[in-house]
Short mmCIF file of C-alpha atoms in Angstrom, two decimals:
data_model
loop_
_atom_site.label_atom_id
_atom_site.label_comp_id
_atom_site.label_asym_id
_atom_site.label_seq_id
_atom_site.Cartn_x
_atom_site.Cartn_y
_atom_site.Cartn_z
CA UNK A 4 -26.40 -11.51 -32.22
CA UNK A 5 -25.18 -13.47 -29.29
CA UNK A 6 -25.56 -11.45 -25.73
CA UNK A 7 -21.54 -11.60 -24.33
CA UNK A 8 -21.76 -11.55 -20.59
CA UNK A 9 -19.75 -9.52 -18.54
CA UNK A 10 -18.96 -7.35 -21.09
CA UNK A 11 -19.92 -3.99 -19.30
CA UNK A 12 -17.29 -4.67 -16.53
CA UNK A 13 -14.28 -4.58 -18.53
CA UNK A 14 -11.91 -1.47 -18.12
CA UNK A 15 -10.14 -0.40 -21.39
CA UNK A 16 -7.84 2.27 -21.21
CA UNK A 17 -4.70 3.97 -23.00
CA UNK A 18 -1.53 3.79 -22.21
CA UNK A 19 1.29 5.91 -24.30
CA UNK A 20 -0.63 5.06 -27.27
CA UNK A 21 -1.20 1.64 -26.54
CA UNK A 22 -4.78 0.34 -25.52
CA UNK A 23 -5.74 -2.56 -23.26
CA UNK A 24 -8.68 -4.19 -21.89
CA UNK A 25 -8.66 -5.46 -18.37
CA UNK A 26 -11.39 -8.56 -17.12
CA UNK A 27 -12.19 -7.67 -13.60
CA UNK A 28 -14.09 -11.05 -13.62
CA UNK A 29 -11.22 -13.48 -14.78
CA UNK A 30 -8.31 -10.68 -13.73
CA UNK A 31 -6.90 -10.74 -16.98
CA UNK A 32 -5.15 -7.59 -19.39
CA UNK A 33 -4.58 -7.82 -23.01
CA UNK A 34 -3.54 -5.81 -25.51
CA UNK A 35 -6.56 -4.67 -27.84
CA UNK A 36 -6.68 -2.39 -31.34
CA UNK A 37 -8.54 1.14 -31.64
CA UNK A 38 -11.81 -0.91 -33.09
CA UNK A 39 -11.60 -3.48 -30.42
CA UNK A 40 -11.61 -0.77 -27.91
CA UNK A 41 -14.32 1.03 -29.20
CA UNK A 42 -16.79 -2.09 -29.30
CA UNK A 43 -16.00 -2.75 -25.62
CA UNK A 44 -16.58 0.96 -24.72
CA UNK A 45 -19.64 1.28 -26.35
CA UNK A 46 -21.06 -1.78 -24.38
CA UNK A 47 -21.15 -0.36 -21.72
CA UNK A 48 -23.75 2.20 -22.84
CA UNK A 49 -25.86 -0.50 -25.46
CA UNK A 50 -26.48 -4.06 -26.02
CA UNK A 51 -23.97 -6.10 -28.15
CA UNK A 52 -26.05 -6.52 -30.56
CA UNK A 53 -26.45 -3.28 -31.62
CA UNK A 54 -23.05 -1.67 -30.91
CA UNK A 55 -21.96 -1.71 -34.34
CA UNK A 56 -24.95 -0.26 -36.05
CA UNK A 57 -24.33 2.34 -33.00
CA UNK A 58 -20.97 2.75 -34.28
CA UNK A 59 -22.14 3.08 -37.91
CA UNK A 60 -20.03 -0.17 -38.90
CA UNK A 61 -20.37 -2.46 -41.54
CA UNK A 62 -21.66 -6.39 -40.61
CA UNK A 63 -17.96 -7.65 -41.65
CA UNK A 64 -16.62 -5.14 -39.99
CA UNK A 65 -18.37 -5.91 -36.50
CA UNK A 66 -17.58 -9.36 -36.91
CA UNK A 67 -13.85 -9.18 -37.27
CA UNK A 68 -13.77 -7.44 -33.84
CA UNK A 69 -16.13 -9.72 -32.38
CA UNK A 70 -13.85 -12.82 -33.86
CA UNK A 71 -10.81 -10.70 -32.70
CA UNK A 72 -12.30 -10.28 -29.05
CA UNK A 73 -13.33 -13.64 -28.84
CA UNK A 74 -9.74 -15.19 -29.25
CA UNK A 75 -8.63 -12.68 -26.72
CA UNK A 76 -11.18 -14.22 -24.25
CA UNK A 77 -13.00 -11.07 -23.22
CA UNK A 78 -17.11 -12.04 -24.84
CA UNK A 79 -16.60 -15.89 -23.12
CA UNK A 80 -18.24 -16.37 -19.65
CA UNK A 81 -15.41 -17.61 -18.06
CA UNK A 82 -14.69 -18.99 -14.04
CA UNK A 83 -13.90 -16.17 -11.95
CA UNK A 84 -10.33 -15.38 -10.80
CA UNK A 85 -8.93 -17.63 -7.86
CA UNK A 86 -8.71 -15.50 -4.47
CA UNK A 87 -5.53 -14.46 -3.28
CA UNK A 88 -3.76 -17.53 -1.21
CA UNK A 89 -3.50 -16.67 2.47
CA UNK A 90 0.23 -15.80 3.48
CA UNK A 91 2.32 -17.94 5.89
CA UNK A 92 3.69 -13.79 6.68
CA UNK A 93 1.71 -11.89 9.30
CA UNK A 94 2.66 -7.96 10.71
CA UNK A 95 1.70 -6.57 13.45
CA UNK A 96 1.32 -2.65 13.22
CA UNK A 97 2.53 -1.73 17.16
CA UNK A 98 1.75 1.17 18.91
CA UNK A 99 4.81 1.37 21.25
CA UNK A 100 3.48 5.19 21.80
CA UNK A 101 0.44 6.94 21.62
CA UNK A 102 2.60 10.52 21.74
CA UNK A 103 4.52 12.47 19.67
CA UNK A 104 7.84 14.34 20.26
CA UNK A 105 6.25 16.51 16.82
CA UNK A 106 3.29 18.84 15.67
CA UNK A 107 3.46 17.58 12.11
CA UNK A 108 0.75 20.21 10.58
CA UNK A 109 -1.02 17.18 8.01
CA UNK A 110 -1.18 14.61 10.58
CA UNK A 111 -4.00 12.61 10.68
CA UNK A 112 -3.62 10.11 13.96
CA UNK A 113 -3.96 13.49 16.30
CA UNK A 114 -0.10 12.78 17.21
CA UNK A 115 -0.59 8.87 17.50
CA UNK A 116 -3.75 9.63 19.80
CA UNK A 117 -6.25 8.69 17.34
CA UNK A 118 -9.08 10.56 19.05
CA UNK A 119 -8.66 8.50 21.89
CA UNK A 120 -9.46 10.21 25.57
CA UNK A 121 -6.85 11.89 27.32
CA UNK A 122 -6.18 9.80 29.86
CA UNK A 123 -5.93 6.98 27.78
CA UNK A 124 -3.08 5.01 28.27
CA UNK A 125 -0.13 6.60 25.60
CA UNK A 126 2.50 3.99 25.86
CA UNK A 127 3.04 -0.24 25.38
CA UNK A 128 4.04 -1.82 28.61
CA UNK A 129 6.99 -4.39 28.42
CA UNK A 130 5.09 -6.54 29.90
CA UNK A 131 2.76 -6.38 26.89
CA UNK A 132 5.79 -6.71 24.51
CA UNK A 133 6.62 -9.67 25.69
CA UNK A 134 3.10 -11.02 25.40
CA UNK A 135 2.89 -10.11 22.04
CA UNK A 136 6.07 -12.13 21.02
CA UNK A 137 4.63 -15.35 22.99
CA UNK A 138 1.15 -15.31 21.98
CA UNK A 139 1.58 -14.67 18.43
CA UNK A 140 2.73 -18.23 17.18
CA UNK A 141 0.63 -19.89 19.66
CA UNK A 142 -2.85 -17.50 17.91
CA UNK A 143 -1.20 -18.13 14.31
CA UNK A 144 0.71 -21.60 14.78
CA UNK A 145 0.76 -21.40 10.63
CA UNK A 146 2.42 -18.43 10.07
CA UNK A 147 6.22 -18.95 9.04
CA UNK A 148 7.38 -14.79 9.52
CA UNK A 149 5.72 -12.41 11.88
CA UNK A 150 7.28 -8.71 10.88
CA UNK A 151 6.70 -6.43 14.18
CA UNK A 152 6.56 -3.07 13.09
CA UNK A 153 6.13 0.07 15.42
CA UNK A 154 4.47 2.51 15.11
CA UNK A 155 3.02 5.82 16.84
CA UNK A 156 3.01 8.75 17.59
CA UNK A 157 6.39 8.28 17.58
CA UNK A 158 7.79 4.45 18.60
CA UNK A 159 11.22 5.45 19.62
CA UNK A 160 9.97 7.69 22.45
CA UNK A 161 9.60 3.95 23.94
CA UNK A 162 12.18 1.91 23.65
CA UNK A 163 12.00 -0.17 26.77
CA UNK A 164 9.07 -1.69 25.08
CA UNK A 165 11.02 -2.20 21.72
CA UNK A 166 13.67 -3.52 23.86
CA UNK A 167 11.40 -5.95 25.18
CA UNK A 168 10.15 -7.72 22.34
CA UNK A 169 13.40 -7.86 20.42
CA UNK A 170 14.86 -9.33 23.53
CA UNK A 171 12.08 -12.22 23.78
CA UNK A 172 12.24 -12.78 20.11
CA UNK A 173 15.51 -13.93 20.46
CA UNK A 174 13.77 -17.28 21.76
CA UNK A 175 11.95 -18.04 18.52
CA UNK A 176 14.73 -18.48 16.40
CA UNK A 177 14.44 -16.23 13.59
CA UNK A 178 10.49 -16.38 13.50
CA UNK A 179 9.97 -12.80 13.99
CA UNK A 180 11.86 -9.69 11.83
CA UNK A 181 11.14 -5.91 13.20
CA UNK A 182 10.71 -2.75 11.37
CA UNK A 183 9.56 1.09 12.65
CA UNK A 184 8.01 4.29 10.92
CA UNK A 185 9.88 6.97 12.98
CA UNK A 186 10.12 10.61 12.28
CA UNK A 187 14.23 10.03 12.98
CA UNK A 188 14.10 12.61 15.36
CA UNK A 189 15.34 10.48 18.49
CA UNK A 190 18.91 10.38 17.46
CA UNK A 191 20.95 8.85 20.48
CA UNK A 192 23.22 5.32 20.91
CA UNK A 193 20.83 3.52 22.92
CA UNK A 194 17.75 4.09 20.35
CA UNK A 195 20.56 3.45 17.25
CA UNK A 196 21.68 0.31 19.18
CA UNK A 197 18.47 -1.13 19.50
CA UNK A 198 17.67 -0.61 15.74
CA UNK A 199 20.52 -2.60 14.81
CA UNK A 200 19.92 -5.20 17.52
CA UNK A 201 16.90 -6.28 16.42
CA UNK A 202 18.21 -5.78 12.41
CA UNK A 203 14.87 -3.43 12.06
CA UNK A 204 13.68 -2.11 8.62
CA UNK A 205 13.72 1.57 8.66
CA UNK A 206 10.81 3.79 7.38
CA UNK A 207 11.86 7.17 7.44
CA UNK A 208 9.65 9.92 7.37
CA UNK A 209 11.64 12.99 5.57
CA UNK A 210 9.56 15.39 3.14
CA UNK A 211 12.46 17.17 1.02
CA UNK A 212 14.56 19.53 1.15
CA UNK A 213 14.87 21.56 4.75
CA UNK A 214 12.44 24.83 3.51
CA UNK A 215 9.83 22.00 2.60
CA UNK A 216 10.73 19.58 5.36
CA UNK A 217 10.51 21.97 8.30
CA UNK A 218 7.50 24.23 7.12
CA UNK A 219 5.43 21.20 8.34
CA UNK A 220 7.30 18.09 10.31
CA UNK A 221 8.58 21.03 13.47
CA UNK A 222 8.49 19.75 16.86
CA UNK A 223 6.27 20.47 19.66
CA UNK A 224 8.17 23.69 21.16
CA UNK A 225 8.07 24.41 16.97
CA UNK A 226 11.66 23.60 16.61
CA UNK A 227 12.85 22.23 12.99
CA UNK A 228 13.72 18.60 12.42
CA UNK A 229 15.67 18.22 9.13
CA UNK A 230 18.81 18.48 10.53
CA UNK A 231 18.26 15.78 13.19
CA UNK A 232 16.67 13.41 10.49
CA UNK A 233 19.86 13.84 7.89
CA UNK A 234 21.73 12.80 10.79
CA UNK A 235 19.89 10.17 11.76
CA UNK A 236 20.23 8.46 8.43
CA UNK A 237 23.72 8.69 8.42
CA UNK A 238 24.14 6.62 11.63
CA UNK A 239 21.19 4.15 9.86
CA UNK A 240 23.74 3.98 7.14
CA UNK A 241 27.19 2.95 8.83
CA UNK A 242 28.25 -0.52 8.69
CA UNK A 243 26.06 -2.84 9.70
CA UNK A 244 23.72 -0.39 7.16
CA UNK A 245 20.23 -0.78 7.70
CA UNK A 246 17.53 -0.73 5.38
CA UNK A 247 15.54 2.59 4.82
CA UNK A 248 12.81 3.24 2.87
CA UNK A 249 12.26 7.29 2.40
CA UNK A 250 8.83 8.36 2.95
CA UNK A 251 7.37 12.00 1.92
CA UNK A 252 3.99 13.33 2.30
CA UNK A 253 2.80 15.41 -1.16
CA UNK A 254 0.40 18.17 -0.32
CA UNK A 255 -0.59 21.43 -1.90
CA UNK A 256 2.76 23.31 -2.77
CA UNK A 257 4.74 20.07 -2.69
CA UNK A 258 4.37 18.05 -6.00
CA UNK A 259 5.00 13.79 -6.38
CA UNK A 260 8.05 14.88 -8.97
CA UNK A 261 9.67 16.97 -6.21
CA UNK A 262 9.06 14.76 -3.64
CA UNK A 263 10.01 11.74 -5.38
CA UNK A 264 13.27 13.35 -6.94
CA UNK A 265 14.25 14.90 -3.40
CA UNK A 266 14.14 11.17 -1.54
CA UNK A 267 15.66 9.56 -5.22
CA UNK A 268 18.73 11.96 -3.85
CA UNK A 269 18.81 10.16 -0.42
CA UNK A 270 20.89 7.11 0.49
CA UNK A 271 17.90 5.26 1.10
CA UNK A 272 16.87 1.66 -0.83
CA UNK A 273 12.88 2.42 -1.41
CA UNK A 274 10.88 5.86 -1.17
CA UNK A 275 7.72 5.91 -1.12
CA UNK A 276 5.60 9.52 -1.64
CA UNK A 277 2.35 9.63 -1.29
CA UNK A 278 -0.60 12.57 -0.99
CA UNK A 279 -1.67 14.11 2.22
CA UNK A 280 -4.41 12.01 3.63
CA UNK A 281 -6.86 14.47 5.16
CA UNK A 282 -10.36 15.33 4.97
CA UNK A 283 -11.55 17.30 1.51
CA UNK A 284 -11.85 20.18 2.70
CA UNK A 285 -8.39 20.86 5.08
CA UNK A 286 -6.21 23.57 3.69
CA UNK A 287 -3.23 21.18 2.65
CA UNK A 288 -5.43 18.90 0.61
CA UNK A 289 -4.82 19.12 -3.51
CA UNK A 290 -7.66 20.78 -5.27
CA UNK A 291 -8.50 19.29 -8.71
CA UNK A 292 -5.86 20.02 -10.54
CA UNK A 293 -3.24 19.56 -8.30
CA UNK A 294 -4.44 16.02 -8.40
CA UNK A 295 -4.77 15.76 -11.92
CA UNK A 296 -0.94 16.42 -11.73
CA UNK A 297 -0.45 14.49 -9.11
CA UNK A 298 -1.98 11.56 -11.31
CA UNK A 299 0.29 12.54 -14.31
CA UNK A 300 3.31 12.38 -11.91
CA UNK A 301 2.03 8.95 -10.67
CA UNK A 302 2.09 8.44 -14.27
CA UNK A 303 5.97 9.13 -14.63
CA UNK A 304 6.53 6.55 -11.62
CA UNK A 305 5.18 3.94 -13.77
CA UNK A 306 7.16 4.76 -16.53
CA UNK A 307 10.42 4.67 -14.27
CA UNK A 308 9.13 1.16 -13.42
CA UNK A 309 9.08 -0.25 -16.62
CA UNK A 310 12.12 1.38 -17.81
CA UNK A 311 14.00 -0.41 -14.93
CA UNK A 312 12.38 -3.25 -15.24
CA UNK A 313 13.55 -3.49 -18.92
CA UNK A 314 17.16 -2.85 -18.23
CA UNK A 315 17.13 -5.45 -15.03
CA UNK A 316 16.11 -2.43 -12.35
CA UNK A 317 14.03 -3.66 -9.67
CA UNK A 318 12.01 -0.20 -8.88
CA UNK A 319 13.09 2.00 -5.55
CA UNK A 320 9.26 3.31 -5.47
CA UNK A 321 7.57 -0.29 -5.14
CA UNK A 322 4.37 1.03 -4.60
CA UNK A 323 3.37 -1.00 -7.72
CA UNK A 324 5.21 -4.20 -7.46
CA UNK A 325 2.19 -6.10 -5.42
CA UNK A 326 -0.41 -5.66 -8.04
CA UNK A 327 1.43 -6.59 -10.97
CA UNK A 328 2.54 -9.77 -9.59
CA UNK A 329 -0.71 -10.09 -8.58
CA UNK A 330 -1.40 -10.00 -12.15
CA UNK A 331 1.00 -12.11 -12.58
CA UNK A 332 -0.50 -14.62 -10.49
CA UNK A 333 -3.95 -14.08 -11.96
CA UNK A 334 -5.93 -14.03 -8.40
CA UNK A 335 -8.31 -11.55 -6.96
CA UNK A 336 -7.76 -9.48 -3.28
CA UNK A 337 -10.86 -10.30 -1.87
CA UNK A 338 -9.48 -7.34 1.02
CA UNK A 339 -7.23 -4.31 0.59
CA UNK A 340 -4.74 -5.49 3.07
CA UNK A 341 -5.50 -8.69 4.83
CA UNK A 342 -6.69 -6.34 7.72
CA UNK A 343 -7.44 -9.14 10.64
CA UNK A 344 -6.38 -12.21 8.77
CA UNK A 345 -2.73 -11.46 7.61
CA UNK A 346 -2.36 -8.52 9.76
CA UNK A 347 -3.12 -6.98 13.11
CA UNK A 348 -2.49 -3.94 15.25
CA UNK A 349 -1.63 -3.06 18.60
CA UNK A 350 -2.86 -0.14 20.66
CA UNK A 351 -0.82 0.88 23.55
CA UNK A 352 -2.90 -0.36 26.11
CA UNK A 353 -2.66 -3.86 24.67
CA UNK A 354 -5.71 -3.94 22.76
CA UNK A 355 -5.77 -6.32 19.41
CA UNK A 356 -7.40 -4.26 16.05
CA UNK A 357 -7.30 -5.26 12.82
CA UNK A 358 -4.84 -2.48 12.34
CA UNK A 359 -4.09 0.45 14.25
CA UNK A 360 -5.12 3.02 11.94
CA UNK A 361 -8.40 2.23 12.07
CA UNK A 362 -8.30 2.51 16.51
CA UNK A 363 -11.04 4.81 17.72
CA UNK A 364 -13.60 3.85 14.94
CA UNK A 365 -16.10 2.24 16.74
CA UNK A 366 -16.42 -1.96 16.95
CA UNK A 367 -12.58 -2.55 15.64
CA UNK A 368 -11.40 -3.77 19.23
CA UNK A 369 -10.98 -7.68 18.53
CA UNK A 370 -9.56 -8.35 22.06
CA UNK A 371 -7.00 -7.84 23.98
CA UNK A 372 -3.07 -9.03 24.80
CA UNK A 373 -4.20 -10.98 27.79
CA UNK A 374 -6.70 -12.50 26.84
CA UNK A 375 -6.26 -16.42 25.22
CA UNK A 376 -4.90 -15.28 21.61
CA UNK A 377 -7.68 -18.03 19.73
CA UNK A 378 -10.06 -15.12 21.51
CA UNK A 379 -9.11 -11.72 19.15
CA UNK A 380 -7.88 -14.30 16.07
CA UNK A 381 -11.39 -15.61 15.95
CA UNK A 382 -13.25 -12.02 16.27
CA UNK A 383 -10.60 -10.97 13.63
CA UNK A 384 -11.93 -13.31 10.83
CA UNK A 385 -15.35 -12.39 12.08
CA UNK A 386 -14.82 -8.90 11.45
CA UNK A 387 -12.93 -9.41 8.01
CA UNK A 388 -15.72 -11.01 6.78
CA UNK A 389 -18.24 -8.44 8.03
CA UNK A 390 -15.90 -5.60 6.59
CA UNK A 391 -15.16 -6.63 3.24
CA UNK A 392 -15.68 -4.56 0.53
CA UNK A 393 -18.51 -2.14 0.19
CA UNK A 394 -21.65 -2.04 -1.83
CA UNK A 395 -20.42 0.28 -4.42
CA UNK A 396 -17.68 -1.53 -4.85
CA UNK A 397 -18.99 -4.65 -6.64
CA UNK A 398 -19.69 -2.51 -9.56
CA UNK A 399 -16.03 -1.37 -9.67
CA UNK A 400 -13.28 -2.77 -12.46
CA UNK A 401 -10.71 -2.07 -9.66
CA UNK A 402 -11.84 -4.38 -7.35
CA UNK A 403 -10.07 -7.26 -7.66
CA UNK A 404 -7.11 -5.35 -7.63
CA UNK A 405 -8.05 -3.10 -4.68
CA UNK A 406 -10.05 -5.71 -2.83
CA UNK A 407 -12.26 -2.55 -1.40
CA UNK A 408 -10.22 0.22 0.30
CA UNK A 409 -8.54 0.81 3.37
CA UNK A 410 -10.88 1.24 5.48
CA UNK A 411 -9.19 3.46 8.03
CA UNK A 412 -8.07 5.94 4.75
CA UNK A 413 -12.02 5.70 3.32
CA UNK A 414 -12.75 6.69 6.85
CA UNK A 415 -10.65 9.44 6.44
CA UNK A 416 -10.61 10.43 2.96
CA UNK A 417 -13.49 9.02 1.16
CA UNK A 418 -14.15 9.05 -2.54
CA UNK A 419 -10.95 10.70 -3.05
CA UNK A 420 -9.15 7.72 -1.96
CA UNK A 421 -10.80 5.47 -4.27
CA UNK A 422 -9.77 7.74 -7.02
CA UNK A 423 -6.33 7.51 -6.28
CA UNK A 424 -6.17 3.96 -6.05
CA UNK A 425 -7.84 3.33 -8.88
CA UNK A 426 -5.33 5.24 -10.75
CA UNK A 427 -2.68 3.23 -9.26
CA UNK A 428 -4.95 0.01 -10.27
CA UNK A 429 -4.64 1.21 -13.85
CA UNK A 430 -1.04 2.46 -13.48
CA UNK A 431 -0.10 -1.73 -12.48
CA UNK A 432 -2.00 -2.68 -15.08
CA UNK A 433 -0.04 -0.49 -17.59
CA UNK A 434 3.49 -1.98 -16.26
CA UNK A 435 2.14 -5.27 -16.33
CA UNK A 436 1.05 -4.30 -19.96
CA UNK A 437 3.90 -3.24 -21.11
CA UNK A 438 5.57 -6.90 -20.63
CA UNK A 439 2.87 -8.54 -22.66
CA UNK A 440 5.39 -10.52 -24.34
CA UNK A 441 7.77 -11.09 -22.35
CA UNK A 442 6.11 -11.52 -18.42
CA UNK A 443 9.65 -12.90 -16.91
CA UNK A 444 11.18 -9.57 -16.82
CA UNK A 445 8.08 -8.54 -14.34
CA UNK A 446 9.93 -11.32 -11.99
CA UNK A 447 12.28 -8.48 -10.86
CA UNK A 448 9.25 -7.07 -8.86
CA UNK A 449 9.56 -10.69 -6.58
CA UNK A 450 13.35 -9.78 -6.23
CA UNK A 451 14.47 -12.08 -8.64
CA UNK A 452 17.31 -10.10 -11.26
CA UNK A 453 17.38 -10.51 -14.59
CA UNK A 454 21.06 -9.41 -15.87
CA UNK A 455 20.91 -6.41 -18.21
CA UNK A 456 23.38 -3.85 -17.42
CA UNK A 457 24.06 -1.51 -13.97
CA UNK A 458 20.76 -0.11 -12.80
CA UNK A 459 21.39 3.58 -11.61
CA UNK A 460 20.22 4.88 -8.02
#
């Protein structure tokens, strides 16, 4: 019998009954039968040629699936996916300041410090903010849309840097678009103002209800936050309403369902919950089977997604929505993020990383603010392509859906972060599944509606 390359890569899995087999090579799902599936799991473990013996099949039998495989394209050696096109849209992750106004008890930036020294400096200059805005197009002259989004500790404790870079990008005529992660703690007219000045996305960082809320996000004198935060959304949502995207950490006594149907109550357009990012053994972490629930609930997101999307919904949690229209596309990440090539970060003393969450890890300083831009865009490409994906990772179906980890939540996390991602690789591939027949509906992940009947918040 004919040896089928690439075989032992493919990922088959089940979804609600239904079975699939995903190409990591040619980045390509289709729907396969129980028999189908079996041959292609069994590969794995045995040569082609003697799977269906293995299997205790009959010759015609073997050859129906292999004829039935065949026209699916999953036995041909076939080109590799294309990579990803490079995006004319470039963020920059900003630390306006290294400080916090809170004592949140999961965090894992040490308050925005990141294990820098303490007499580091814990706040972006003006000066700087203004540099940022100007050098930016001159580094990146390709780039169409730079998004500016702060970051900390917590950004708003700053806000005559803010105020600095909204004010200069008023010169570039619609080039650059802000957003902030903020704890919405800082709830006065002059922060509010500036917000709606510079038209800023808005992720807000609530947990649930008050009792779940305050047992971990308290400030630093161990005062509780969830009443500030409610009222801090409000003022987000008078006229001119800003958008919000609700974001809630999941840890051990907090479950994805509650957290997700606590920020679904919120007048907020996305949510986004996600599991506490810490180090295996911290108390807050989820044991095994708290993530084998948390993968179920995951599970249920999906489901929500594809329900939507078949009534004409465009999903609030979007966590999906960029690898199924990668899918879609039928190209390859060939990085997680685009970590130094699509986007940068900003510490607060000027310096240029490919992202701030992975400041303090040794060698990520590309450069800094006052230097000639070309300097840290050059050393950013450099280290991309020294920092792509790992070893381990080229044996991995997930891969060209993952494109090799974040590398400041690896750092972090480590195996356990690869497990959750790849069950949000297979999770895409189940929505994108799911549409088999009919792929336009997945175009109301790219924003474009497809008229069914009212979605429902």
């Amino acid at each position: 019998m004919h040896e089928f390359t690439g075989v032992k890569n493919i990922h088959v899995f089940e979804h609600h009954g239904s079975l699939y087999a995903f190409n990591p090579i040619t980045v390509h799902l289709v729907p396969v039968n129980a028999d189908e599936a079996s041959f292609l799991k069994a590969c794995r473990k045995i040569s082609a040629s003697g799977v269906g013996s293995s299997l205790g099949w009959e010759p015609s039998r073997t050859a129906k699936v292999i004829e039935g495989l065949s026209g699916k394209g999953l036995l041909s050696s076939s080109q590799p996916a294309e990579e990803n096109p490079s995006t004319d849209r470039v963020e920059v992750l900003v630390n306006a300041s290294q400080t916090c106004n809170l004592a949140c008890t999961y965090c894992f930036v040490d308050k925005g410090r990141f294990g820098y020294d303490e007499d580091r400096v814990l706040k972006l200059s003006p000066r700087h903010a203004r540099r940022l805005i100007d050098v930016l197009p001159e580094g990146l002259p390709w780039v169409r849309e730079f998004c500016i989004h702060f970051y900390g500790g917590e950004p708003l404790l700053n806000l005559e840097a803010i105020r600095a870079a909204v004010e200069a990008a008023c010169e570039y005529d619609g080039l650059f678009t802000f957003a902030i992660t903020t704890n919405g703690t800082i709830v006065t007219k002059e922060a509010l103002s500036l917000l709606r000045m510079g038209k800023f996305s808005v992720v807000l960082s609530i947990d649930g209800p008050a009792w779940v809320h305050d047992s971990m996000r308290r400030t630093v004198h161990d005062e509780p936050t969830h009443a500030a935060v409610l009222e801090f959304l409000r003022h987000l949502r008078q006229e001119p309403r800003l958008p919000v995207r609700g974001s809630a950490v999941v840890r051990k006594g907090w479950t994805l369902r509650e957290a997700e149907a606590y920020l679904r109550s919120l007048d907020v357009d996305l949510i986004k919950a996600q599991a506490v990012r810490l180090p295996a053994d911290h108390s807050l972490m989820l044991n095994k089977r708290e993530r084998q629930e948390y993968t179920e609930h995951l599970g249920e997101v999906a489901d929500d997604v594809i329900t939507g999307l078949y009534n004409g919904c465009p999903p609030r949690d979007d966590r999906f929505n960029q690898r199924v229209l990668q899918l879609l596309k039928g190209t390859r990440r060939t990085s997680f993020c685009g970590a130094a090539k699509w986007s940068f970060g900003v510490a607060a003393d000027g310096s240029v990383l490919p992202c701030v969450l992975v400041a303090g890890i040794p060698g990520t300083v590309l450069g800094h603010l006052d230097e000639p831009p070309q300097t840290w865009v050059d050393r950013g490409k450099a280290w991309a392509d020294a920092n792509g994906p790992r070893e381990e990772c080229e044996a991995c179906w997930a891969l060209p859906l993952c494109g090799g980890g974040c590398p400041a939540m690896l750092n972090v996390c480590g195996e356990d972060e690869c497990e959750l991602t790849r069950a949000n690789c297979e999770l895409a591939l189940a929505i994108y599944g799911a549409f088999c027949d009919n792929l336009v509906d997945l175009l109301g992940l790219a924003g474009i509606p497809r008229e069914r009947h009212e979605c429902s918040r």
